[in-house]
Structures are given as C-alpha cells and as structure tokens.
XYZ file of C-alpha atoms in Angstrom:
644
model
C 109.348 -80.327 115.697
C 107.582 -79.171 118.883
C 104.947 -77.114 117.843
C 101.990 -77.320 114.225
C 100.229 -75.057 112.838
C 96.298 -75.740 112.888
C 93.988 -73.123 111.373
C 90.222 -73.318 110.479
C 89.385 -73.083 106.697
C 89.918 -69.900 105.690
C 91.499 -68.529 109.032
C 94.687 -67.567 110.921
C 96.884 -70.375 111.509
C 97.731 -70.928 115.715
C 100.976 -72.830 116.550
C 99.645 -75.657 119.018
C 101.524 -78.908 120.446
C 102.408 -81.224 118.501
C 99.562 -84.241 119.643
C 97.053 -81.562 120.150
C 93.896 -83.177 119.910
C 91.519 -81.884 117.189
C 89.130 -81.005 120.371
C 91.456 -78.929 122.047
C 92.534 -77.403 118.947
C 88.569 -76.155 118.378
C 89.006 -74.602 122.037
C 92.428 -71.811 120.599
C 90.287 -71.578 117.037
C 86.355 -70.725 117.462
C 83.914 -70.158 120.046
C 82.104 -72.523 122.670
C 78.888 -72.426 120.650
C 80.562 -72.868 116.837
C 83.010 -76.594 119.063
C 79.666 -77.328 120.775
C 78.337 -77.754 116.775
C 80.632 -79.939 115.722
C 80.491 -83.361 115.676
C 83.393 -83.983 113.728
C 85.987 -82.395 111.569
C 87.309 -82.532 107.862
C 91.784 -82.242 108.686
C 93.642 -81.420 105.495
C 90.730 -83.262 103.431
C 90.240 -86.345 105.693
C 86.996 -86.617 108.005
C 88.309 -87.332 111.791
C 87.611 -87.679 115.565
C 87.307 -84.635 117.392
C 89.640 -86.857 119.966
C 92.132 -87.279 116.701
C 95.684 -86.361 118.012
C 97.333 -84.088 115.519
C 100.688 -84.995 114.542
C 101.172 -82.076 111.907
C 100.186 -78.894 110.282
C 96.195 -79.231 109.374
C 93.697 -77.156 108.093
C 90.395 -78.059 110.021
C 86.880 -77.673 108.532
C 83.929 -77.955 111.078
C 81.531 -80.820 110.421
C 78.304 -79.603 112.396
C 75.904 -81.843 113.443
C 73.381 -80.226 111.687
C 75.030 -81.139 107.666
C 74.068 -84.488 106.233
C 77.945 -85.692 106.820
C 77.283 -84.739 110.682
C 73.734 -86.988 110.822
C 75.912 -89.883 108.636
C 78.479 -89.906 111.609
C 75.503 -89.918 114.201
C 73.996 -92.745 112.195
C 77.199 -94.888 112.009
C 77.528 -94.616 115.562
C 74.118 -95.506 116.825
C 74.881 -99.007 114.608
C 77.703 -99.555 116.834
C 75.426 -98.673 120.089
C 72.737 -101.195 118.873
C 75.483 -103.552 118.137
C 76.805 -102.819 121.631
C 73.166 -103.480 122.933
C 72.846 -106.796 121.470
C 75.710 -108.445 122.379
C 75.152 -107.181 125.741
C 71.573 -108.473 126.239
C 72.144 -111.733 123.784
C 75.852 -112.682 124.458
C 78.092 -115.305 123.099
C 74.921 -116.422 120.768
C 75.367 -113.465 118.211
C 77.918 -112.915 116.146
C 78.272 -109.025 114.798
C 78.902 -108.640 110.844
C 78.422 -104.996 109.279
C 76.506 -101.799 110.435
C 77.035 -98.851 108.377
C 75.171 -96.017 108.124
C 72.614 -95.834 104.798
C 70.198 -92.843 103.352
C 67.487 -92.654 106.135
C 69.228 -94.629 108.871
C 71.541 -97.111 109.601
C 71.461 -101.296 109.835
C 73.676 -103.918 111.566
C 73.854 -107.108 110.550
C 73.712 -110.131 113.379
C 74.240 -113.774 113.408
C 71.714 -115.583 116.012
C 70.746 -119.116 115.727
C 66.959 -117.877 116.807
C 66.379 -114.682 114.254
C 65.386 -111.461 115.611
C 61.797 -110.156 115.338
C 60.099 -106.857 115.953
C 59.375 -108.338 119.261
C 62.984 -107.772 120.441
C 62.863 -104.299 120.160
C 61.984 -102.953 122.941
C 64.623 -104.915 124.943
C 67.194 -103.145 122.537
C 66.018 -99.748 123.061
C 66.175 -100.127 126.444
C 69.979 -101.161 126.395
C 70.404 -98.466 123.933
C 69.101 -96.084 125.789
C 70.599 -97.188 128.909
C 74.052 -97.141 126.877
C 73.290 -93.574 125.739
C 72.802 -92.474 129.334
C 76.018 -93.622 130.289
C 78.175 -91.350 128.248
C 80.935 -93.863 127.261
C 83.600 -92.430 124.935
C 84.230 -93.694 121.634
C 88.005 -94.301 121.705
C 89.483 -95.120 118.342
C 93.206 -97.388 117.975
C 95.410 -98.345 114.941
C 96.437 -102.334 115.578
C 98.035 -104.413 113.101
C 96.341 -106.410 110.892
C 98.015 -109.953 113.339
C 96.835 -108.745 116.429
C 93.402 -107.873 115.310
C 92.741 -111.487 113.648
C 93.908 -112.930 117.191
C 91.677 -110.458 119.359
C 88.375 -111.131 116.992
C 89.147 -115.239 116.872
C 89.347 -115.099 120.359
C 85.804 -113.711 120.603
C 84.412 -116.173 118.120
C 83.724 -113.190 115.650
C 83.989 -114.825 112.243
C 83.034 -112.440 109.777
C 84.700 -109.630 111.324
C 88.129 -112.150 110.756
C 86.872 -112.699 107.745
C 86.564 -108.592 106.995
C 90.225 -107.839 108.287
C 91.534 -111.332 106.115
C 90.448 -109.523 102.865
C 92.142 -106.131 104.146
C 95.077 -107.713 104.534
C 94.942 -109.299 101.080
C 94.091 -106.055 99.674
C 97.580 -104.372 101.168
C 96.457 -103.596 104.582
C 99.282 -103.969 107.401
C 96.557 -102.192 110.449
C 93.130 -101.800 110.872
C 91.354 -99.307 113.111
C 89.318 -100.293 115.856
C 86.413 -98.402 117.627
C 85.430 -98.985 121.554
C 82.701 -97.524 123.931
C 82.559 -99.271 127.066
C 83.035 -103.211 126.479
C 81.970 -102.867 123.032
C 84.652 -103.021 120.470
C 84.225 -103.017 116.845
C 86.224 -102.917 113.618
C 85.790 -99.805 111.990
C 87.308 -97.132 109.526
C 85.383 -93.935 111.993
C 84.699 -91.079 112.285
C 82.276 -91.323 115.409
C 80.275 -88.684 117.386
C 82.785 -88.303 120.500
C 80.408 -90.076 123.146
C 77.302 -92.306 123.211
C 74.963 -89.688 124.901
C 75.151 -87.877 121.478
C 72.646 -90.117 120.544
C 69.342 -89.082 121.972
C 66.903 -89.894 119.490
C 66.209 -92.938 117.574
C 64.188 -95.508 116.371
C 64.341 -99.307 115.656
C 62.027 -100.051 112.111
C 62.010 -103.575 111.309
C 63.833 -106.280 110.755
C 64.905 -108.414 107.313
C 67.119 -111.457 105.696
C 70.075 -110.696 104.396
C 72.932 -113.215 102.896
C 76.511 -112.957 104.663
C 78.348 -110.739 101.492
C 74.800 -111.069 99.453
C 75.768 -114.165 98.349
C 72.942 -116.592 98.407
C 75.548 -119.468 99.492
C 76.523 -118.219 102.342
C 74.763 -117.880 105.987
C 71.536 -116.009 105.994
C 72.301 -112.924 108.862
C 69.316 -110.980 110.379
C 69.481 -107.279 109.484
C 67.799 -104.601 112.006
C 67.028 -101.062 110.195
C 66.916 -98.096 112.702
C 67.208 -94.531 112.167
C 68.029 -91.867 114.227
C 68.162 -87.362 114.506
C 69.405 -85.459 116.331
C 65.966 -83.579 116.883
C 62.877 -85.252 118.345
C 60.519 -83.670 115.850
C 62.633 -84.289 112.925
C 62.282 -88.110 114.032
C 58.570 -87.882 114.838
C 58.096 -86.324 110.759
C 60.172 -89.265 109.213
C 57.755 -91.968 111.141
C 54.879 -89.654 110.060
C 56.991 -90.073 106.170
C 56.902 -94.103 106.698
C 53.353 -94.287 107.577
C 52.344 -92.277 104.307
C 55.123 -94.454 102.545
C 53.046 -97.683 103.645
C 49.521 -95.868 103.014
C 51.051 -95.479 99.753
C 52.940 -98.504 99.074
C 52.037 -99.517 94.908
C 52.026 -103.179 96.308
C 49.241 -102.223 98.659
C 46.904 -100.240 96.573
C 48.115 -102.367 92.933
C 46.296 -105.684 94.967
C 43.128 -102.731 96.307
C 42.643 -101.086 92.654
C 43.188 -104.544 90.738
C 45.522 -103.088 88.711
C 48.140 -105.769 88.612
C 49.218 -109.481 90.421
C 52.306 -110.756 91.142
C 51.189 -114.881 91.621
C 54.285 -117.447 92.834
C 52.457 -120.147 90.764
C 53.389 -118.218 87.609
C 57.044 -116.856 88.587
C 57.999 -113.752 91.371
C 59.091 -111.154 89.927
C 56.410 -111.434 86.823
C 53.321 -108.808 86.913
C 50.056 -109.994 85.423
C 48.333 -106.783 84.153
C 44.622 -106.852 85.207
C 42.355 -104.914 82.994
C 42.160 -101.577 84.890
C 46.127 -101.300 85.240
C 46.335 -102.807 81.765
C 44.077 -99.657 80.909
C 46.708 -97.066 82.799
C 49.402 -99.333 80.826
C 47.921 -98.122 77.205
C 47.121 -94.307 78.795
C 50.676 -94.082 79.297
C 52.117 -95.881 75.833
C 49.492 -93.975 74.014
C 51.044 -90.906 75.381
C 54.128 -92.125 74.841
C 54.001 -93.174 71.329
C 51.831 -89.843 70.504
C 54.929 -87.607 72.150
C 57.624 -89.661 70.310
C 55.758 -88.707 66.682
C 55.565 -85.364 67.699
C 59.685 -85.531 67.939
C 60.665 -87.190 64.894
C 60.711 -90.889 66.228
C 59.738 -93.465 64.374
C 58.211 -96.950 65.996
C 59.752 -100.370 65.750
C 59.300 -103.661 67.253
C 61.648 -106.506 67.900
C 61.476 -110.079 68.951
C 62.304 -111.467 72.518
C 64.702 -113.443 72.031
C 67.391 -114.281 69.846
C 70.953 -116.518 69.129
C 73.533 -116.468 71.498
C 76.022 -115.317 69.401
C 74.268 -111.674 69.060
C 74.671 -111.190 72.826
C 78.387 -112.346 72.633
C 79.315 -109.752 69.498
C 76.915 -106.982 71.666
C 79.343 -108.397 75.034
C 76.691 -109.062 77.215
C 77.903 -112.572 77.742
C 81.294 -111.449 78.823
C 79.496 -108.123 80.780
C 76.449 -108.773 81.691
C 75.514 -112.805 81.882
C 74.579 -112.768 85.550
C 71.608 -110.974 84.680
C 70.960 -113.039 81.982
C 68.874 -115.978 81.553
C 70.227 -119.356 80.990
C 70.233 -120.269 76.784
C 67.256 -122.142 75.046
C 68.585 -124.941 72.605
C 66.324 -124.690 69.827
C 67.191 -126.822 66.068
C 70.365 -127.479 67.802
C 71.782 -123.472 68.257
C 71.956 -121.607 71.495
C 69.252 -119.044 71.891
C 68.568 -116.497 75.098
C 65.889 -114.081 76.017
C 66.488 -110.215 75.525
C 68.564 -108.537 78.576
C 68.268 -105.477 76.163
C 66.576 -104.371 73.066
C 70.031 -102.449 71.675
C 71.321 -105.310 69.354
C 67.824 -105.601 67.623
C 68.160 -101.929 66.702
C 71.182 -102.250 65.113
C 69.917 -105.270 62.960
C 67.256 -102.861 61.780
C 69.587 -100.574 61.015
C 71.897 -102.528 59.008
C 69.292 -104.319 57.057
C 69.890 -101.911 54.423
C 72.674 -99.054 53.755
C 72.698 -95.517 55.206
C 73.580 -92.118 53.888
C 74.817 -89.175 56.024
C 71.689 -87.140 54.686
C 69.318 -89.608 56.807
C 70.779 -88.435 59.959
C 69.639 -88.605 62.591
C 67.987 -92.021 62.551
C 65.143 -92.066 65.367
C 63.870 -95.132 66.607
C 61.386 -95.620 69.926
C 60.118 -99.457 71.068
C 58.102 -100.187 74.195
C 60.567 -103.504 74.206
C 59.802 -106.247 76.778
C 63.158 -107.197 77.967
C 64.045 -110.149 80.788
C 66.932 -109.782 83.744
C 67.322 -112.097 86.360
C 66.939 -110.366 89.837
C 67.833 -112.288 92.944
C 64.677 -113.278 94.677
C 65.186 -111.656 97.553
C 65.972 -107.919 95.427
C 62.414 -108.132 94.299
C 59.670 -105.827 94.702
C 56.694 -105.300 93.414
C 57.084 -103.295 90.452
C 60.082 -101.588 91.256
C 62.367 -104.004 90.771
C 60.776 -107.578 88.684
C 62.163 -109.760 86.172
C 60.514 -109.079 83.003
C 59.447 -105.673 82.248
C 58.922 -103.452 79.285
C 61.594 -100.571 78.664
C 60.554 -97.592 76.685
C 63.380 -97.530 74.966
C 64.992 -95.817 71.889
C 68.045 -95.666 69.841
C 69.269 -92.506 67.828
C 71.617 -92.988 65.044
C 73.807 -89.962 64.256
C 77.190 -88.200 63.417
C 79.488 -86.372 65.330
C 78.277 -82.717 64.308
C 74.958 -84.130 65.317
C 75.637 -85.185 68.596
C 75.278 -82.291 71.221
C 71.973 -81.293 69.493
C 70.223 -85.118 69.780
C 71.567 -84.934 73.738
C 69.800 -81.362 74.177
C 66.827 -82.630 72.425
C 66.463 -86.048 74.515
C 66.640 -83.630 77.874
C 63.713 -81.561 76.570
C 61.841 -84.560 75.934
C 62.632 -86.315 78.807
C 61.854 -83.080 80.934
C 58.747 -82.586 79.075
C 57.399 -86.312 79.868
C 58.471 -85.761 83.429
C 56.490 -82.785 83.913
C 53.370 -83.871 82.573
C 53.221 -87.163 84.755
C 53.564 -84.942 87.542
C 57.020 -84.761 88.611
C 59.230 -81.372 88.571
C 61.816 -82.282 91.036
C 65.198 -84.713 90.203
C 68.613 -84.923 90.605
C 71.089 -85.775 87.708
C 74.686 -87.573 87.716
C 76.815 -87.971 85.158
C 77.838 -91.752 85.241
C 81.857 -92.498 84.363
C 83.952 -95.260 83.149
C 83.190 -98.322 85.405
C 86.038 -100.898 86.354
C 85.382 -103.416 82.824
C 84.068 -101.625 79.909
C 84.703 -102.178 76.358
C 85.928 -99.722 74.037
C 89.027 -97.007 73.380
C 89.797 -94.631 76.026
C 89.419 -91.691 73.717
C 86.208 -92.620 72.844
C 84.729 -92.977 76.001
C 86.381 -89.617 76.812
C 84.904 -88.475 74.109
C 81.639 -89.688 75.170
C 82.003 -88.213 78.689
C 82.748 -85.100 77.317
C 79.828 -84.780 75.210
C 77.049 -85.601 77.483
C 79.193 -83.062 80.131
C 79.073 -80.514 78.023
C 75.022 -80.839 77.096
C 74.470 -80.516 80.374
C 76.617 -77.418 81.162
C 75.114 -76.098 78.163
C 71.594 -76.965 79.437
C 72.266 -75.574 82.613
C 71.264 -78.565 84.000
C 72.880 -79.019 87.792
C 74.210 -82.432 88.379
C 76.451 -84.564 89.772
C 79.721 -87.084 88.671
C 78.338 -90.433 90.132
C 82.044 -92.242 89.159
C 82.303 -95.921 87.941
C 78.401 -96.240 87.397
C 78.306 -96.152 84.182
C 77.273 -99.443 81.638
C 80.115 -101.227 80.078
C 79.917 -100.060 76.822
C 79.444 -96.029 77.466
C 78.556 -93.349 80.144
C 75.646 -91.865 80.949
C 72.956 -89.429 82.121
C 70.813 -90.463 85.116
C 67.727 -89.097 85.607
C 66.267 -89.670 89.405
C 62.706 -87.910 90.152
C 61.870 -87.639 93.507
C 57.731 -88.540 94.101
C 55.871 -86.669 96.514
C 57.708 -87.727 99.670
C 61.009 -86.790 98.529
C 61.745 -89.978 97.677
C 64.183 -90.637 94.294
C 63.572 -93.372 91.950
C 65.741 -93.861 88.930
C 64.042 -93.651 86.036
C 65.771 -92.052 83.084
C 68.914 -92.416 81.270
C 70.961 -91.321 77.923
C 73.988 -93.245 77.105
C 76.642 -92.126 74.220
C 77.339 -95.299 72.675
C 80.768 -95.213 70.295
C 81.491 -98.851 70.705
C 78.501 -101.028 70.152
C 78.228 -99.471 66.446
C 81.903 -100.093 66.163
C 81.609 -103.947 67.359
C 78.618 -104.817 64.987
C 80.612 -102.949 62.140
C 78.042 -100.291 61.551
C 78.150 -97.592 58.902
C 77.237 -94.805 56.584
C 78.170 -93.228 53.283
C 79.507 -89.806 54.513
C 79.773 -86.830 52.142
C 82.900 -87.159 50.805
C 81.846 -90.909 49.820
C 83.629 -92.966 52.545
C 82.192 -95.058 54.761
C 81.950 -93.522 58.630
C 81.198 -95.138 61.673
C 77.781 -93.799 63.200
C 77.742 -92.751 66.620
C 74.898 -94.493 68.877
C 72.503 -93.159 71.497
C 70.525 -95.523 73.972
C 67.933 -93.236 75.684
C 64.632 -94.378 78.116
C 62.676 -91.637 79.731
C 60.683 -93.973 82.021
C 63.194 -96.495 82.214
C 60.872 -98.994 82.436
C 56.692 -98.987 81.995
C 56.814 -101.086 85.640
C 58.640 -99.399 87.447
C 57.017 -95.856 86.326
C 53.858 -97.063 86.907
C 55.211 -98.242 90.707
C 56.552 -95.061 91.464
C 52.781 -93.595 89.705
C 50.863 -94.741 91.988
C 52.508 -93.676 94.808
C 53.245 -90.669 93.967
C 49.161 -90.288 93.778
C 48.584 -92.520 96.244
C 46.557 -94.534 93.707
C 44.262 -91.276 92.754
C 45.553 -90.763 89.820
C 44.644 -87.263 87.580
C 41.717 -87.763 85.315
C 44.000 -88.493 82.173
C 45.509 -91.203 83.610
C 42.475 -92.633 86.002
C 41.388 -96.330 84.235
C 37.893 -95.266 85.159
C 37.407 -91.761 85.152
C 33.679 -91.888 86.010
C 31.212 -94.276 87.917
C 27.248 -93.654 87.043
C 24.888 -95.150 89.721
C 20.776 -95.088 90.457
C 19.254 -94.342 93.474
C 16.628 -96.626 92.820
C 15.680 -99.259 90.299
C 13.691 -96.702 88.513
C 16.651 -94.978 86.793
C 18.337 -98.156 85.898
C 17.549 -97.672 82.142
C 18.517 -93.790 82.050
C 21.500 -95.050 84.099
C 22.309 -97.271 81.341
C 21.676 -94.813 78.676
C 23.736 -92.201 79.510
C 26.724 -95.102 80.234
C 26.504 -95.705 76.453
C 26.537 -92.622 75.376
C 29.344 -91.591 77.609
C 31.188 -94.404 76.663
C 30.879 -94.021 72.880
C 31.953 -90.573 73.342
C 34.907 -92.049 74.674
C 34.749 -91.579 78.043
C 36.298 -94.556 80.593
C 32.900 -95.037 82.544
C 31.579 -98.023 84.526
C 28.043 -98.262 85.990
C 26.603 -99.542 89.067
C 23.080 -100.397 89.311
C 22.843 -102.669 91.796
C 19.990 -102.578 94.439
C 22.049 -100.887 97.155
C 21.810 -97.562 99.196
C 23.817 -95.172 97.465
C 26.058 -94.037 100.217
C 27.569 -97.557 99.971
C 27.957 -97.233 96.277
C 29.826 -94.145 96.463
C 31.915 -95.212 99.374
C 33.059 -98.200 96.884
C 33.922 -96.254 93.813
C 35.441 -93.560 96.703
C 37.603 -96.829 97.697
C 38.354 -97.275 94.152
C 39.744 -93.830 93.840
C 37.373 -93.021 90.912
C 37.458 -89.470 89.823
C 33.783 -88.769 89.128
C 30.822 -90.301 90.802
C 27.655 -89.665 88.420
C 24.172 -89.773 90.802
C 20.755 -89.852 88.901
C 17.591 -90.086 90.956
C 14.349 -89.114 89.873
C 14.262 -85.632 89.273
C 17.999 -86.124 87.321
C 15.966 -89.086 84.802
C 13.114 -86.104 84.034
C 15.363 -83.144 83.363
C 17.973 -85.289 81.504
C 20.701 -84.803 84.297
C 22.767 -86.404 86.456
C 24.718 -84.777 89.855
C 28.133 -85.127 89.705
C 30.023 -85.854 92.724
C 34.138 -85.652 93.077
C 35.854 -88.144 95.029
C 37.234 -85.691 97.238
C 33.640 -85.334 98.188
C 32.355 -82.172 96.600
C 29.295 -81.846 95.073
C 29.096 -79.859 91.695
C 25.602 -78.636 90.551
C 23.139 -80.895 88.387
C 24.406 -80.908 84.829
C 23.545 -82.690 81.292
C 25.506 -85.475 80.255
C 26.896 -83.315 77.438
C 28.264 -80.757 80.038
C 29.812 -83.360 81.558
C 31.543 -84.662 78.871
C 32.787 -81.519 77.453
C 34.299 -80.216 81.167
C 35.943 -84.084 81.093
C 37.562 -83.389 77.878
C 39.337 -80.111 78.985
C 40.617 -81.214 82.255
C 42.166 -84.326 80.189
C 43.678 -81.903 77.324
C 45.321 -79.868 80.146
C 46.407 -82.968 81.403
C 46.465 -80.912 85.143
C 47.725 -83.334 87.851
C-alpha cells in the first residue's frame, strides 16, 4: 500500500502518501485559516500531533485552539516548557516528576534540595519566555520500555524510572517521549506543535506535595501556572483569583467570627462561634422546616458504635482508610461514625414493616468523622468531622422512580433558595470494588438514568465514581465565580438492605427486601456553609445574615431609646445587636459595614422625639426615617421572600 485515504469528519476522503503527516494532510483538506486553528487533531478517535505521520486510512477531526481540549494541550505543554526552564536555570540539582495539565492550569512537580518559593518566579518566566521565543519543535518518539530506563538513569531522573518501571509492569513494551530543544520528557502527548504557541501565561504559587501522595515518600515542590491563549482572557482569570482570595470563607470565617479552626484542639475540627453557630441553626431550621413540608420525618443517632456494625455495613473492608482507629471500651471494639447509614437501618428494623408504610422517610443532621490527610485540609471545605444532612428513604420497587423525582425537586428547590441556579450533574457508575450483584447495580444505574431522562435533567456519566455499595447522582453548583463544589448526592442502595437482612411484609404476605435510598442535598452543613460565604462574599441575604440589624446613638442622649427599641426588636424576633458606645458614628457604621451587617439603625435626637430611627443599608443607602414597627414589618417580608 502506497497511498491512504484521509478525510475530515464528515468530508470527501483524498488519497495522500502513506507517512503523510497529519499537518500536511490539513494543507489537501481545509483552508489556511480553518489548519492555522488547529492545534491538534482527533485521527480515527485518538487525539494526535499535527506532526503525527499517518500510516493508514484516518478520519481527522480539527481540535482548534479555541475548545477546552485545544487550551488542555496548550496547558500540558507549557508544564513541559516550565519544566524545560528549570532544569535549564537549576541543573543537575532538580529532579523532574509529573506536570500535567489540571482545570485552570497546569503544575509540575520538582525535586530540589532548597524548595522553590514565589521568589523564583521571575527567573522562570524569563527562561520561559526566552524558550517560547525560540520556536523549538516538540518532536515526539516511541522507544522501548529498556532504552528509556537507561536514558532517564543516566540523567539521575528517579521518578521518571520509577514512572516507566510501573508501565512496564502494567504490560507496556514502549513509552513515548516528548523533546523541544534539550528538554526531553516522558510523556503520552498530544502537544501544541512548537513552543512559541505559548504566548501567555502565568506562574501562581507554589505548594508541598508527597512523591505519589504518599506521606512516606519524598516531599516534591509543586509550581501551579496557568496559561491562554488570549492576553485578556489571562488578565480576567487573575482578576477571578483576586475575587477568589477577597472571598476566601477562611478569610472572612476568622473577620465575621463565625468559626475557628485552633491546632491545639485538632486541624481539620471547626469550633462554631456564636454568630456562625447562628447561620448554622438559620440553615437547619430551614432545613428541618422543608423536610416536614415533604413527608420526612426526624431522627437522631449516636456517634459511634461496635465495630462489628461497620464490618456487616463493609466499611472496614471499603472504606477503613477514612476511618478512625477503634476505641476499646468494656473490652469490645468500638469506632466513630464514617456514615450515619447503618444507624438508619437499626431504626428501621427495631420493629417490623408493612408494604402499606412505604415509603419510609427519614432526615438527620448526623455528625459523622473521616480522616483527611493533613495536608487535603481546608477550611471548611474539606475537615474531619462535619455534620451531613443526611436522609434515608425506605421503599419498593414500584416506588422507586417517583422517590428519585421527588429528591431532585427537593434538592433543586433547596438549591435555589440559597442562591444557586447553576450545576452540573453526573451519573456516577460501578467503581473498581463494590459489593453487591451485577443486576442489581444495573438495576440501580438504570433507575437513577432514567429519573433523570425523565426529569430532563442534562448530565453527565462520570464512570467508576460511584460508592461501593451503589451509584449515584452528583449534584455540583457552581458559586458566583463559576466555580463547582460538590454538594449533593442520591444513591440507589439494593445491597446494604440486603447485607443487614432487611424486610417487609409485602401484599401477598411474603417477606420482600426493601430497596434503600441515601440522599444529602448539602452534603455536608461545613462545607455548604464554606461555599455560602463565598458565594456572598460574607454578605449574606437578610434570612440568612446572624445579625440582620445594628442600632447605634449618636450621642449618649439616645442610649436608653437605643436600648428600647433593641428589646423590642429583639422580642419581635428580630437578630439585632446594639452599639452605644461613646464613638463618632461614622466609625460605628464603618464597623458593622466591616461586619457585613444588613441594616444599620441611626437614632439621634430628632429620631428619640418622633419615635424613629434612620435606617441605613450596608451598601450605603439611606432609606427615609421610619418607626420601629415599619421596620420590622418591611424585615419580615424581605425574609419570607427569602430574595438573595
């Protein structure tokens, strides 16, 4: 065979050379401006080099630099061009470990006996950009697996011998191996087709990260960058991270003393001060209030419990990583709650079940503990004790579609009144160990798939994600920056009710195995509250605001009306705080502006003889003079149409 046929997607197939290169191929199939696009292409399914030498028939589908795939490729290579600049400027002394491409940017991983620091950066950029300027090809070779161990021992590269050592294990007889200039690196590809494609970027910061994330082995120093391939679309994601730190729940939980996190009393553990322990029972009352409404009932279980629950549930064989060591208490193993699941099910057996009771309902705001590797923690996004709002629903098969549909509605409904409207779903498969039949986790799958079709609901198969004993719904909300958090989750549960030998009387008088939904719409109380406050950069609507309104005097003369109308505001029910001290009021309202408080209440003398107050906003607008009664009443409708 001489000749192959190449087409584009969709297009007229052109008999080329055989060991055309994908490049030249672009130059018979679509115009200058359409190749000048593209920074790589999809060939019968596979992404590749536009240098990639065809060796038969293909089907090519452009990858433009504009797509998300096009920036990943851009991305991946400006980790090798940092790499590149590091062991140029730094030598012999660093060794080179991984440097994909991530979300927002990309990260290599170095060894150095002296870490890196911010302070290096501009010293990389420089090489970078001096690397950029020169042009230098990124040349890609197959080599087998022998010869690649000998070339990477020879430079001293460990872990990248250590990388190719596991391919091998894993099958492998070659590896691929990237090059620009001196530079070269082990890697699967694709890559932009020269370094001066890479014309804007960006070095963030620097952090710790284990060799393999295993706290045993060296500690490597990670550099973040990011890079476009637009200037302004770089300058808007630094404008992105500077709101992300403005808003940053770890920065304004220590400014609104809403919560600690204190190393004396263990990381990863919030203390709740009162005014975030106030947004904490805003929320649950909500919460608790919405659940009624739906047909949930409330139960409460105990934090921790014998060891042999957790082994019938199969954490201990699943799960025990995250689990905390056992307690010995009168002689029998006991461990703290991972989950609240198994507690629900003792509930539930406690006494017999008919088929006319279903569906069984059941909410808890259950505190449950997970060990998180020290370094994985952050603030309240990720800790090791936290409180899941969590619930169980007990049902049959006939039963099943309708308790999904409802849990959506619900879980939409909560969504939307916090403030959020925008998420993506995935439907979570089978992961690697699981417990259970294959037909009922297919028929698990196929339940939740089919809610959501049903729905309407657009989503996507994230595959091997789900939890060991069922698949699942994930819920991610993005905040106000476009950021996604995961929050909620539904899980169809066949195997849990079948391991703790759960059932019901049906109607023909036989005993019948219940089927099991987990659900949590927040996912957990800390992390919602986390992704809360910066998704209102701490000024929260008046619902949710601990103190909704600050009175203050302009003189010691209207201390006692001050303090008068507190009460009364406060008996009403209103969350109000006063502040009488003997200080000019500009600095009083510039505090309880700091402290993001809602309404500032202003009574001077003429307010104390008509039986006013002036009400000021904290965006700084001043409403007209109005009685305390007014105010109340105009506080009580913005908070039943919970606006945000």
């Amino acid at each position: 065979m001489t000749s192959i046929a190449v087409s584009i997607s969709g297009g007229e197939a052109k008999h080329l050379p055989i060991s055309t290169s994908v490049l030249d191929a672009l130059k018979e199939l679509v115009s200058g401006k359409q190749r000048k696009q593209a920074v790589a292409v999809r060939c019968n399914g596979s992404i590749v080099d536009l240098s990639t030498s065809l060796q038969e028939d293909a089907t090519l589908e452009l990858i433009p630099a504009a797509s998300e795939q096009g920036l990943h490729i851009l991305r991946h290579s400006a980790a090798h061009i940092m790499a590149q600049a590091v062991k140029e400027l730094y030598g012999q002394e660093v060794k080179v470990a991984i440097g994909p491409a991530i979300e927002d940017g990309y990260y290599y991983d170095f060894d150095r006996p002296t870490a890196f620091t911010p302070d290096d950066f501009e010293a990389i950029e420089e090489k970078m950009a001096a690397i950029v300027k020169a042009a230098l090809p990124f040349s890609r070779r197959e080599v087998p697996i022998a010869e690649a161990i000998d070339f990477f021992s020879k430079q001293n590269e460990t872990y990248k011998v250590a990388l190719i050592k596991d391919l091998a294990t894993n099958g492998a007889e070659s590896v691929s191996l990237y090059q620009q200039g001196n530079f070269i690196d082990l890697c699967r590809g694709p890559h932009v087709p020269d370094t001066s494609w890479l014309k804007t970027f960006k070095l963030l910061r620097v952090a710790g990260s284990y060799w393999r994330g295993d706290e045993k082995n060296p500690m490597l120093t990670r550099i973040y960058g990011t890079a476009f391939f637009d200037q302004k679309e770089l300058k808007q994601y630094l404008e992105r991270l500077e709101e992300a730190k403005r808003r940053d729940h770890r920065k304004l939980g220590k400014e609104l003393k809403l919560f600690t996190i204190q190393d004396e009393i263990g990381p990863g553990l919030p203390l709740w001060q009162p005014r975030g322990a106030q947004l904490r029972r805003l929320i649950e009352d909500y919460w608790k209030d919405a659940h009624y409404k739906n047909g949930y009932q409330l139960i409460c279980t105990p934090h921790i419990a014998r060891q042999d629950l957790w082994k019938t549930s199969g954490h201990l064989d699943f799960y025990a990583e995250n689990m905390y060591s056992a307690m010995s208490i009168d002689e029998v193993a006991y461990q703290l709650k991972p989950m609240n699941c198994p507690f629900h099910i003792g509930i539930y057996k406690a006494e017999p079940h008919s088929y006319r009771e279903f569906p069984i309902r059941w909410c808890e705001l259950g505190t449950v503990y997970r060990y998180e590797r020290a370094g994985a923690l952050h603030g309240l996004m990720r800790v090791r004790g936290f409180t899941q709002d969590d619930a169980h629903i007990f049902c049959r098969l006939d039963q099943l579609e309708e308790e999904i549909f409802n849990i959506i509605d619900l879980n939409l409904q909560v969504l939307q009144t916090f403030g959020f409207s925008e998420y993506d779903v995935y439907l979570s498969t089978r992961p690697a160990k699981y417990v259970g039949s294959d037909a009922h986790w297919e028929l698990a799958t196929q339940a939740l798939q089919q809610a959501m079709d049903k729905k309407g609901l657009a989503y996507s198969v994230d595959p091997g994600e789900g939890v060991f004993y069922g698949p699942k719904i994930d819920i991610k909300i993005k905040d106000q920056l476009g950021r996604s958090w995961q929050c909620s989750t539904i899980q169809v549960d066949f195997n849990l009710p079948e391991r703790f030998g759960m059932c019901y009387t049906g109607q023909d008088g036989a005993e019948h195995q219940p089927i099991m939904i987990h659900r949590a719409l927040m996912g957990s109380l800390e992390r919602f509250i986390g992704v809360l406050i910066e998704q209102y950069a701490g000024a929260f609507p008046l619902w949710l605001a601990p103190e909704q309104a600050r009175i203050m005097n302009i003189t010691d003369s209207q201390a006692a009306y001050c303090s008068q109308v507190l009460a009364e505001l406060r008996q009403a029910g209103l969350r109000v705080e006063g502040d009488l001290r003997n200080e000019k009021l500009n600095y009083k309202i510039r505090e309880a502006q700091l402290m993001k408080t809602p309404y500032m209440l202003i009574a001077g003398d003429r307010e104390m003889e008509e039986g006013t107050i002036t009400v000021r906003k904290r965006s700084g607008e001043n409403l007209p003079p109005m009685s305390p009664q007014d105010f109340l009443a105009m506080v009580r409708q913005e908070c039943e149409e919970k606006a945000v």
